[in-house]
Coordinates of C-alpha atoms in Angstrom, one line a residue:
M1 CA 38.6 -69.9 81.5
P2 CA 41.4 -70.5 78.8
M3 CA 38.9 -72.5 76.7
S4 CA 36.5 -69.5 76.7
L5 CA 38.8 -67.1 75.1
P6 CA 38.4 -68.4 71.5
A7 CA 34.7 -68.3 71.9
R8 CA 34.9 -64.6 72.7
K9 CA 37.3 -63.9 69.8
A10 CA 34.9 -65.5 67.3
P11 CA 32.2 -62.9 67.9
A12 CA 34.8 -60.2 67.8
G13 CA 36.1 -61.5 64.5
G14 CA 32.6 -61.6 63.0
A15 CA 31.9 -58.1 64.1
G16 CA 35.1 -57.0 62.4
V17 CA 34.1 -58.6 59.2
R18 CA 30.7 -56.9 59.3
R19 CA 32.4 -53.5 60.0
W20 CA 34.7 -54.2 57.0
V21 CA 31.8 -55.0 54.7
V22 CA 29.9 -51.9 55.9
T23 CA 33.0 -49.8 55.2
I24 CA 33.3 -51.2 51.7
V25 CA 29.6 -50.4 50.9
V26 CA 29.9 -46.9 52.3
S27 CA 33.0 -46.3 50.3
V28 CA 31.4 -47.5 47.1
V29 CA 28.3 -45.3 47.7
A30 CA 30.5 -42.4 48.4
L31 CA 32.5 -43.1 45.2
V32 CA 29.3 -43.3 43.2
L33 CA 28.0 -40.0 44.7
T34 CA 31.3 -38.4 44.0
L35 CA 31.2 -39.5 40.3
V36 CA 27.6 -38.2 40.0
V37 CA 28.7 -34.8 41.4
I38 CA 31.7 -34.7 39.1
S39 CA 29.4 -35.6 36.1
L40 CA 27.0 -32.8 37.0
S41 CA 29.8 -30.4 37.4
V42 CA 31.1 -31.3 33.9
G43 CA 27.6 -31.0 32.5
S44 CA 27.2 -27.5 33.8
S45 CA 29.9 -26.3 31.4
L46 CA 27.8 -27.4 28.4
P47 CA 25.5 -25.0 26.6
R48 CA 23.0 -23.7 29.2
T49 CA 19.5 -25.2 29.3
S50 CA 16.4 -24.5 31.3
L51 CA 13.4 -26.5 32.4
Q52 CA 11.5 -25.3 29.3
D53 CA 14.1 -27.2 27.1
Y54 CA 13.1 -30.5 28.6
L55 CA 9.4 -29.9 28.2
P56 CA 7.4 -30.1 24.9
V57 CA 6.2 -26.7 23.6
G58 CA 2.5 -26.6 24.3
V59 CA -0.3 -24.8 22.6
T60 CA 0.0 -21.0 22.9
V61 CA -2.2 -18.2 21.8
L62 CA -0.6 -18.5 18.4
G63 CA -1.0 -22.3 18.0
K64 CA 1.7 -25.0 18.3
L65 CA 5.4 -24.1 17.8
S66 CA 8.2 -26.6 17.4
S67 CA 11.6 -26.1 18.9
S68 CA 13.1 -25.2 15.5
E69 CA 10.3 -22.7 14.9
R70 CA 11.1 -21.1 18.2
A71 CA 14.8 -20.8 17.4
D72 CA 14.0 -19.3 14.0
G73 CA 11.4 -16.9 15.1
N74 CA 13.2 -15.4 18.1
A75 CA 16.9 -15.3 18.8
N76 CA 16.5 -15.1 22.5
G77 CA 15.0 -18.6 22.7
T78 CA 11.5 -17.7 23.8
A79 CA 8.7 -19.0 21.6
I80 CA 6.9 -16.2 20.0
G81 CA 3.5 -16.0 21.5
E82 CA 4.5 -17.7 24.7
E83 CA 4.7 -15.8 28.0
P84 CA 8.5 -15.2 28.6
L85 CA 9.9 -15.3 32.1
Q86 CA 9.6 -12.5 34.6
G87 CA 6.4 -11.3 33.1
V88 CA 8.0 -9.8 29.9
R89 CA 5.8 -10.0 26.8
E90 CA 7.0 -10.3 23.3
P91 CA 6.1 -7.8 20.5
L92 CA 2.8 -8.3 18.7
V93 CA 2.9 -10.9 16.0
E94 CA 2.0 -10.4 12.4
Q95 CA -1.0 -12.2 10.9
N96 CA -1.9 -13.2 7.4
G97 CA -5.2 -12.7 5.7
Q98 CA -6.2 -16.3 6.2
G99 CA -6.2 -16.0 10.0
G100 CA -2.8 -17.7 10.4
Y101 CA 0.4 -16.2 11.8
L102 CA 3.5 -15.6 9.7
N103 CA 5.6 -16.4 12.7
S104 CA 4.1 -19.8 13.3
G105 CA 6.4 -21.2 10.6
Q106 CA 9.4 -19.7 8.8
P107 CA 9.3 -16.0 9.5
S108 CA 8.9 -13.6 6.6
P109 CA 11.9 -11.4 5.7
L110 CA 10.1 -8.5 7.3
T111 CA 9.7 -10.4 10.5
R112 CA 13.4 -11.1 10.6
K113 CA 14.2 -7.4 10.0
I114 CA 11.9 -6.3 12.8
E115 CA 12.3 -9.0 15.5
S116 CA 15.9 -10.3 14.9
K117 CA 18.1 -7.3 14.5
E118 CA 20.9 -9.0 16.5
P119 CA 22.8 -12.0 15.1
D120 CA 21.3 -15.4 15.9
P121 CA 23.8 -17.2 18.3
V122 CA 22.6 -20.6 17.0
A123 CA 23.2 -19.6 13.4
S124 CA 26.7 -18.2 14.2
G125 CA 27.7 -21.3 16.2
D126 CA 28.1 -19.3 19.5
T127 CA 26.3 -21.2 22.1
T128 CA 27.7 -19.5 25.2
S129 CA 27.1 -16.1 26.7
T130 CA 28.7 -13.9 29.4
P131 CA 27.0 -12.4 32.4
D132 CA 27.1 -9.0 30.5
E133 CA 25.3 -10.6 27.6
D134 CA 22.7 -12.1 30.0
S135 CA 21.9 -8.7 31.4
S136 CA 21.8 -7.3 27.9
N137 CA 19.3 -10.0 26.8
E138 CA 17.1 -9.3 29.9
S139 CA 17.2 -5.6 29.1
Q140 CA 16.2 -6.3 25.5
K141 CA 13.4 -8.5 26.7
A142 CA 12.2 -5.7 29.0
E143 CA 12.3 -3.2 26.2
Q144 CA 10.4 -5.5 23.9
G145 CA 7.9 -6.1 26.6
E146 CA 7.3 -2.4 27.0
V147 CA 6.8 -2.1 23.3
S148 CA 4.2 -4.9 23.2
Q149 CA 2.5 -3.4 26.3
K150 CA 2.2 0.0 24.6
A151 CA 0.7 -1.6 21.5
E152 CA -1.8 -3.7 23.5
Q153 CA -2.9 -0.7 25.6
G154 CA -3.3 1.4 22.5
T155 CA -0.6 3.9 23.4
C156 CA 1.8 2.9 20.6
D157 CA 2.1 5.5 17.9
L158 CA 1.3 3.8 14.6
Y159 CA 2.1 6.7 12.4
H160 CA 5.9 7.3 12.9
G161 CA 8.2 4.7 11.5
E162 CA 9.7 3.5 8.2
W163 CA 8.8 1.4 5.2
V164 CA 10.6 -2.0 5.0
L165 CA 10.6 -4.5 2.1
D166 CA 8.5 -7.6 2.7
S167 CA 8.9 -10.2 -0.1
S168 CA 5.8 -12.1 1.1
G169 CA 3.9 -9.8 -1.1
P170 CA 0.2 -8.5 -1.0
L171 CA -2.7 -10.5 0.3
Y172 CA -4.6 -10.3 -3.0
T173 CA -3.8 -9.6 -6.6
N174 CA -5.6 -7.7 -9.4
N175 CA -6.8 -11.1 -10.6
S176 CA -8.2 -12.3 -7.2
C177 CA -10.4 -9.3 -6.6
P178 CA -13.0 -8.4 -9.3
I179 CA -14.1 -5.0 -8.0
I180 CA -10.9 -3.0 -8.5
T181 CA -11.6 0.2 -10.4
Q182 CA -9.9 0.1 -13.8
M183 CA -7.9 3.3 -13.0
Q184 CA -6.3 1.6 -9.9
N185 CA -5.6 -1.7 -11.6
C186 CA -2.0 -0.9 -12.3
Q187 CA -0.8 -4.4 -13.1
G188 CA -3.8 -4.9 -15.4
N189 CA -3.0 -1.7 -17.1
G190 CA 0.6 -2.8 -18.0
R191 CA 2.7 -1.4 -15.2
P192 CA 6.0 -3.4 -15.6
D193 CA 7.4 -3.2 -12.0
K194 CA 5.9 -4.8 -8.8
E195 CA 8.1 -3.9 -6.0
Y196 CA 5.7 -1.1 -4.9
E197 CA 3.4 -4.0 -3.7
N198 CA 6.0 -5.4 -1.3
W199 CA 6.7 -2.5 1.1
R200 CA 5.2 -2.7 4.6
W201 CA 4.9 0.0 7.2
K202 CA 6.9 -0.5 10.5
P203 CA 6.0 1.8 13.4
E204 CA 9.0 2.8 15.5
Q205 CA 7.7 1.3 18.8
C206 CA 5.6 -1.7 17.8
I207 CA 4.6 -4.0 14.9
L208 CA 1.6 -3.1 12.8
P209 CA -0.1 -6.6 12.4
R210 CA -0.6 -7.8 8.8
F211 CA -4.2 -7.5 7.9
D212 CA -6.3 -10.5 9.1
A213 CA -9.5 -10.7 7.2
R214 CA -11.1 -13.2 9.6
K215 CA -10.2 -11.2 12.6
F216 CA -11.7 -8.1 11.0
L217 CA -15.0 -9.8 10.1
E218 CA -15.3 -11.3 13.6
L219 CA -14.5 -7.9 15.2
M220 CA -17.3 -6.3 13.0
R221 CA -19.8 -9.2 13.4
G222 CA -23.3 -7.9 12.8
K223 CA -22.0 -4.3 12.3
T224 CA -21.7 -1.8 9.4
L225 CA -18.6 0.1 8.5
A226 CA -19.1 3.0 6.1
F227 CA -16.5 5.1 4.1
V228 CA -17.7 8.6 3.5
G229 CA -15.9 11.0 1.2
D230 CA -14.6 11.3 -2.4
S231 CA -12.9 8.9 -4.8
V232 CA -9.9 8.4 -2.5
A233 CA -12.4 7.1 0.1
R234 CA -13.7 4.8 -2.6
N235 CA -10.1 3.7 -3.2
Q236 CA -9.8 2.6 0.5
M237 CA -13.2 1.0 0.6
E238 CA -12.4 -1.2 -2.5
S239 CA -9.0 -2.1 -0.9
L240 CA -10.9 -3.3 2.3
V241 CA -13.4 -5.3 0.3
C242 CA -10.6 -6.9 -1.7
L243 CA -8.8 -7.9 1.5
L244 CA -12.0 -9.4 2.9
W245 CA -13.0 -11.1 -0.4
Q246 CA -10.1 -13.5 0.0
V247 CA -11.9 -15.3 2.9
D248 CA -15.6 -14.6 2.2
V249 CA -17.1 -13.6 -1.2
P250 CA -19.6 -10.8 -0.4
Q251 CA -23.0 -10.0 -1.8
N252 CA -23.6 -6.7 -3.5
R253 CA -26.5 -5.1 -1.7
G254 CA -25.9 -1.5 -2.9
N255 CA -27.9 1.1 -4.8
K256 CA -27.2 4.5 -6.3
R257 CA -27.3 6.3 -3.0
M258 CA -25.1 3.9 -1.1
H259 CA -22.7 1.1 -2.2
K260 CA -23.0 -1.9 0.1
W261 CA -21.2 -5.3 0.4
L262 CA -22.6 -7.9 2.8
F263 CA -20.3 -10.6 4.1
K264 CA -22.7 -13.3 5.2
S265 CA -20.4 -15.3 7.3
T266 CA -20.5 -12.6 10.0
S267 CA -23.3 -10.4 8.7
T268 CA -20.8 -7.6 8.3
T269 CA -21.6 -4.8 5.9
I270 CA -19.0 -2.5 4.2
A271 CA -20.7 0.6 2.7
R272 CA -19.6 3.7 0.8
V273 CA -21.5 7.1 0.6
W274 CA -20.3 9.7 -1.8
S275 CA -19.7 13.1 -0.2
S276 CA -17.1 15.2 -2.1
W277 CA -16.9 18.0 0.6
L278 CA -18.6 16.4 3.6
V279 CA -20.7 19.6 3.9
H280 CA -23.8 20.7 1.9
R281 CA -23.3 21.4 -1.8
S282 CA -25.6 23.2 -4.2
T283 CA -25.4 24.6 -7.7
E284 CA -28.2 27.1 -7.2
A285 CA -27.4 30.8 -7.2
V286 CA -26.3 32.3 -3.8
G287 CA -25.5 36.0 -3.5
I288 CA -22.8 37.0 -5.9
A289 CA -22.2 33.3 -6.9
P290 CA -24.3 32.5 -10.0
K291 CA -26.1 29.3 -10.8
G292 CA -24.0 26.4 -12.0
I293 CA -20.9 26.9 -9.8
D294 CA -20.6 24.5 -6.9
K295 CA -21.6 26.3 -3.6
V296 CA -20.0 24.7 -0.6
F297 CA -21.9 25.6 2.6
L298 CA -19.1 25.4 5.2
D299 CA -21.4 25.4 8.2
V300 CA -24.0 22.9 7.1
P301 CA -23.1 19.1 7.2
D302 CA -23.9 17.0 4.1
E303 CA -27.5 15.8 4.7
T304 CA -27.0 12.7 2.5
F305 CA -24.6 10.8 4.8
M306 CA -26.1 12.4 7.9
E307 CA -29.3 10.7 7.0
F308 CA -27.6 7.3 7.0
L309 CA -25.4 8.0 10.0
P310 CA -27.5 6.2 12.7
R311 CA -27.2 3.0 10.7
F312 CA -23.4 2.9 11.0
D313 CA -21.3 1.4 13.8
V314 CA -18.0 2.7 12.4
I315 CA -17.6 5.5 9.9
V316 CA -14.4 6.5 8.1
L317 CA -14.4 10.1 7.0
S318 CA -12.0 11.7 4.5
S319 CA -12.1 14.7 2.2
G320 CA -10.2 17.7 1.0
H321 CA -9.2 17.1 -2.6
W322 CA -12.3 18.7 -4.0
F323 CA -11.3 22.0 -2.4
A324 CA -8.8 22.3 -5.3
K325 CA -11.7 22.5 -7.8
R326 CA -13.8 25.4 -8.9
S327 CA -16.2 26.4 -6.2
A328 CA -17.7 29.2 -4.1
Y329 CA -17.7 29.1 -0.2
V330 CA -20.8 30.0 1.8
L331 CA -20.7 30.8 5.5
N332 CA -23.7 32.1 7.5
G333 CA -25.6 32.5 4.2
N334 CA -22.9 34.8 2.7
V335 CA -20.4 34.0 -0.1
V336 CA -17.0 34.5 1.6
G337 CA -14.6 33.1 -0.9
G338 CA -13.9 30.7 -3.7
Q339 CA -11.5 28.5 -5.6
L340 CA -10.7 29.2 -9.3
W341 CA -13.6 31.7 -9.1
W342 CA -14.0 35.1 -7.6
P343 CA -15.5 38.3 -9.2
R344 CA -13.2 41.3 -9.3
Q345 CA -15.9 43.6 -8.2
A346 CA -16.4 41.6 -5.0
G347 CA -13.1 42.9 -3.6
K348 CA -10.8 40.7 -1.4
M349 CA -11.9 37.2 -0.5
Q350 CA -12.5 36.6 3.2
M351 CA -11.6 32.9 3.0
N352 CA -9.4 30.8 0.7
N353 CA -9.7 27.1 0.0
V354 CA -7.4 26.0 2.8
D355 CA -9.2 27.9 5.5
A356 CA -12.5 26.8 4.0
F357 CA -11.4 23.1 4.3
G358 CA -10.6 23.6 8.0
V359 CA -14.1 25.0 8.7
S360 CA -15.8 22.2 6.8
V361 CA -13.9 19.6 8.8
E362 CA -15.0 21.2 12.1
T363 CA -18.6 21.4 10.9
C364 CA -18.8 17.8 9.7
L365 CA -17.1 16.2 12.7
T366 CA -19.0 18.2 15.3
A367 CA -22.3 17.2 13.7
V368 CA -21.3 13.5 13.7
A369 CA -20.1 13.5 17.3
T370 CA -23.1 15.3 18.7
N371 CA -25.8 13.4 16.7
P372 CA -27.9 11.8 19.4
N373 CA -28.7 8.8 17.2
F374 CA -25.1 7.9 16.4
T375 CA -23.3 5.9 19.1
G376 CA -20.5 4.4 17.0
L377 CA -16.9 5.2 16.2
A378 CA -15.9 8.0 13.8
I379 CA -12.4 7.7 12.3
V380 CA -10.9 10.6 10.4
R381 CA -8.3 9.6 7.8
T382 CA -6.0 12.5 7.3
W383 CA -5.0 14.0 4.0
S384 CA -3.8 11.6 1.3
P385 CA -0.6 13.0 -0.2
D386 CA -0.3 13.3 -4.0
H387 CA 3.0 13.3 -5.8
Y388 CA 2.7 15.4 -8.9
E389 CA 6.0 16.8 -10.1
G390 CA 6.4 19.6 -12.7
G391 CA 2.8 20.7 -12.4
A392 CA -0.5 20.0 -10.7
W393 CA -3.1 17.4 -11.6
N394 CA -4.5 19.6 -14.3
T395 CA -1.3 21.2 -15.5
G396 CA 0.8 18.3 -16.6
G397 CA 2.1 17.0 -13.3
S398 CA 3.8 13.6 -13.4
C399 CA 5.0 10.8 -11.1
T400 CA 6.4 8.6 -13.9
G401 CA 9.4 6.4 -13.0
K402 CA 8.8 6.1 -9.3
V403 CA 9.4 2.5 -8.3
K404 CA 10.2 2.5 -4.6
P405 CA 9.5 4.7 -1.5
L406 CA 11.3 8.1 -1.4
D407 CA 14.4 8.3 0.8
E408 CA 13.4 11.8 1.8
V409 CA 10.2 13.6 1.5
V410 CA 10.1 16.8 -0.5
R411 CA 7.8 19.1 1.4
N412 CA 4.6 20.1 -0.4
G413 CA 3.3 23.4 0.9
F414 CA -0.3 22.7 -0.1
T415 CA -0.3 19.3 1.5
D416 CA 1.2 20.7 4.7
A417 CA -1.4 23.5 4.8
M418 CA -4.4 21.2 4.2
Y419 CA -3.2 18.6 6.7
G420 CA -2.7 21.3 9.3
K421 CA -6.2 22.7 8.8
Q422 CA -7.7 19.2 8.9
V423 CA -6.0 18.4 12.3
E424 CA -7.0 21.8 13.6
G425 CA -10.6 21.2 12.6
F426 CA -10.5 17.8 14.2
R427 CA -9.3 19.2 17.5
K428 CA -12.0 21.9 17.5
A429 CA -14.7 19.3 16.8
V430 CA -13.5 17.2 19.7
K431 CA -13.7 20.3 22.0
N432 CA -17.1 21.2 20.6
A433 CA -18.5 17.8 21.3
G434 CA -17.3 17.6 24.9
Q435 CA -17.7 14.1 26.3
Q436 CA -19.0 12.9 23.0
G437 CA -15.7 13.9 21.4
S438 CA -14.3 10.6 22.5
Q439 CA -16.1 9.0 19.5
L440 CA -13.7 10.8 17.2
K441 CA -10.4 9.2 16.3
L442 CA -7.6 10.5 14.0
M443 CA -6.0 8.0 11.6
D444 CA -2.9 10.1 10.7
I445 CA -1.6 8.6 7.5
T446 CA -0.2 11.8 5.9
E447 CA 3.4 11.5 7.0
P448 CA 3.9 7.8 6.2
F449 CA 2.4 8.1 2.8
A450 CA 4.3 11.2 1.8
F451 CA 7.1 8.7 1.1
R452 CA 5.1 6.5 -1.3
A453 CA 5.4 8.4 -4.6
D454 CA 5.8 4.9 -6.2
G455 CA 2.3 3.8 -5.2
H456 CA 0.2 5.8 -7.6
P457 CA -1.0 4.6 -11.1
G458 CA 0.9 7.4 -12.8
P459 CA 0.4 6.8 -16.6
Y460 CA -0.9 3.2 -16.0
R461 CA -4.5 4.3 -15.5
S462 CA -6.0 2.5 -18.5
P463 CA -5.5 -0.8 -20.3
D464 CA -4.8 0.9 -23.6
P465 CA -1.7 -0.9 -25.0
N466 CA -0.7 2.2 -26.9
K467 CA -0.7 4.5 -23.9
K468 CA 2.2 6.9 -23.6
T469 CA 4.4 6.4 -20.6
Q470 CA 7.3 8.8 -21.5
R471 CA 7.4 12.5 -21.9
G472 CA 6.7 13.8 -25.3
P473 CA 9.1 15.8 -27.6
D474 CA 7.9 19.0 -25.9
G475 CA 8.9 17.6 -22.5
K476 CA 5.4 17.3 -21.3
P477 CA 4.4 14.1 -19.5
P478 CA 1.4 12.0 -20.5
P479 CA -1.8 12.2 -18.5
Q480 CA -1.1 11.0 -14.9
D481 CA -2.9 9.9 -11.8
C482 CA -0.6 10.7 -8.9
L483 CA -3.4 11.0 -6.4
H484 CA -5.1 7.6 -6.2
W485 CA -3.3 4.4 -5.2
C486 CA -2.6 1.2 -7.1
M487 CA -4.4 -2.0 -5.9
P488 CA -2.9 -3.9 -4.4
G489 CA -0.5 -1.3 -3.1
P490 CA 0.2 1.1 -0.2
V491 CA -3.5 1.8 0.2
D492 CA -3.9 -1.6 1.8
T493 CA -1.9 -0.4 4.8
W494 CA -4.6 2.1 5.5
N495 CA -6.9 -0.8 6.3
E496 CA -4.2 -2.5 8.5
M497 CA -4.2 0.8 10.5
L498 CA -8.0 0.8 10.4
L499 CA -8.3 -2.7 11.8
E500 CA -5.8 -1.8 14.6
T501 CA -7.7 1.4 15.4
I502 CA -11.0 -0.4 15.7
R503 CA -9.5 -3.3 17.7
R504 CA -8.1 -0.8 20.3
E505 CA -11.3 1.1 20.6
F506 CA -13.5 -1.9 21.0
E507 CA -11.2 -3.4 23.6
R508 CA -11.1 -0.1 25.5
E509 CA -14.9 0.0 25.5
R510 CA -15.0 -3.5 26.9
G511 CA -12.7 -2.3 29.7

């Protein structure tokens, strides 16, 4: 028995050693785990990261964006074009004429003004934020998401906003587009300043995308768009052709009755039909109005463009300025008024030129919308403001010296009256057309362009090197064009609005 005691102690001692070893191992593991926890706790005080920061930025709808591009393009850290967290969408992104995106690299000055109003925390060295700032950022994201959603759904108002300077400049020059009418080639005619080319329109609630020529041509693949109206309509048509020319040189397929440009890459046709009043015109004698005076038949649409109407998928209608010229107005076969003409013996006129314009708009648009052979989209561009000072177009009016947008618009009674009658005529036509009135869309450019007194040729309407650009000794200005628009210039914005209008309508039709 006494000899067996050591034998029993040996196993007990071995067990103790094993327990000691296990205790040491457990302690080491516990120490390691404790150090890991401490390390993670310390790491949590570093600038915050997310899972996105550890993953490569993939291909988005805008292409590939690097981490540096993401930081430059958007101060809240979400790559422009990616889908932010919590279903919030970023504002629409501007595009350039070559089909790329300005935000896919260094953002333009305009983009910074629009999308990065708050200081960039990375640039300022502040890499932390408080819970209040977090909630503010989420609120800002939500607000931006609402703005983008409005724009995508076509509910964003394009026509109220401000002009902002964009040093990226126009998408074409007077040297890169050979069809600019000489009177609108302001740089070619010696205009010394160029800042008027660098202002872009920024709506209050969304971003008007920069004109994308490839997108336009694809949207209008196999289709025809026609401008119908006077020389200001020609001004817009030439602007659109110049914008598209930068990606696809068109073929001239026009004739005396209709100017046409075919862009073969997508079989897209841009056309122009001259129609100074949009209603029937004749110089034959009617009632008390003798032969030779233009007779404007206010209740008869212009048969010239109505003949071509079924060929068009989109038509842009504009008129009004010819109602300032000498003419007589005919309604229901009777002469009811005139402009710069009216015989004294005829008594008081029943209708002046402003009211006559309103009737002509209703007549033309009703005829377009109810034409059974026209199933396209009719867009009415509203009154294009002129900026004559000190007189009218034919009495020495001037816009010399205007080099940037006006800070405040000086109201023009005639412009306001003509614009009001145009909108009233549009609304009446929509009502007259009933269900077909949905084909009519209003492109309301009047208010934004009332600020752009700087965008007209003024005295720079010819290449004559001896042209007068200053008032003479008698105080009278040289001959001016304060109605049409320099190219490139503000008129190009009309086609940005046109592209956005067509895009919205086509997407709505597709459901």
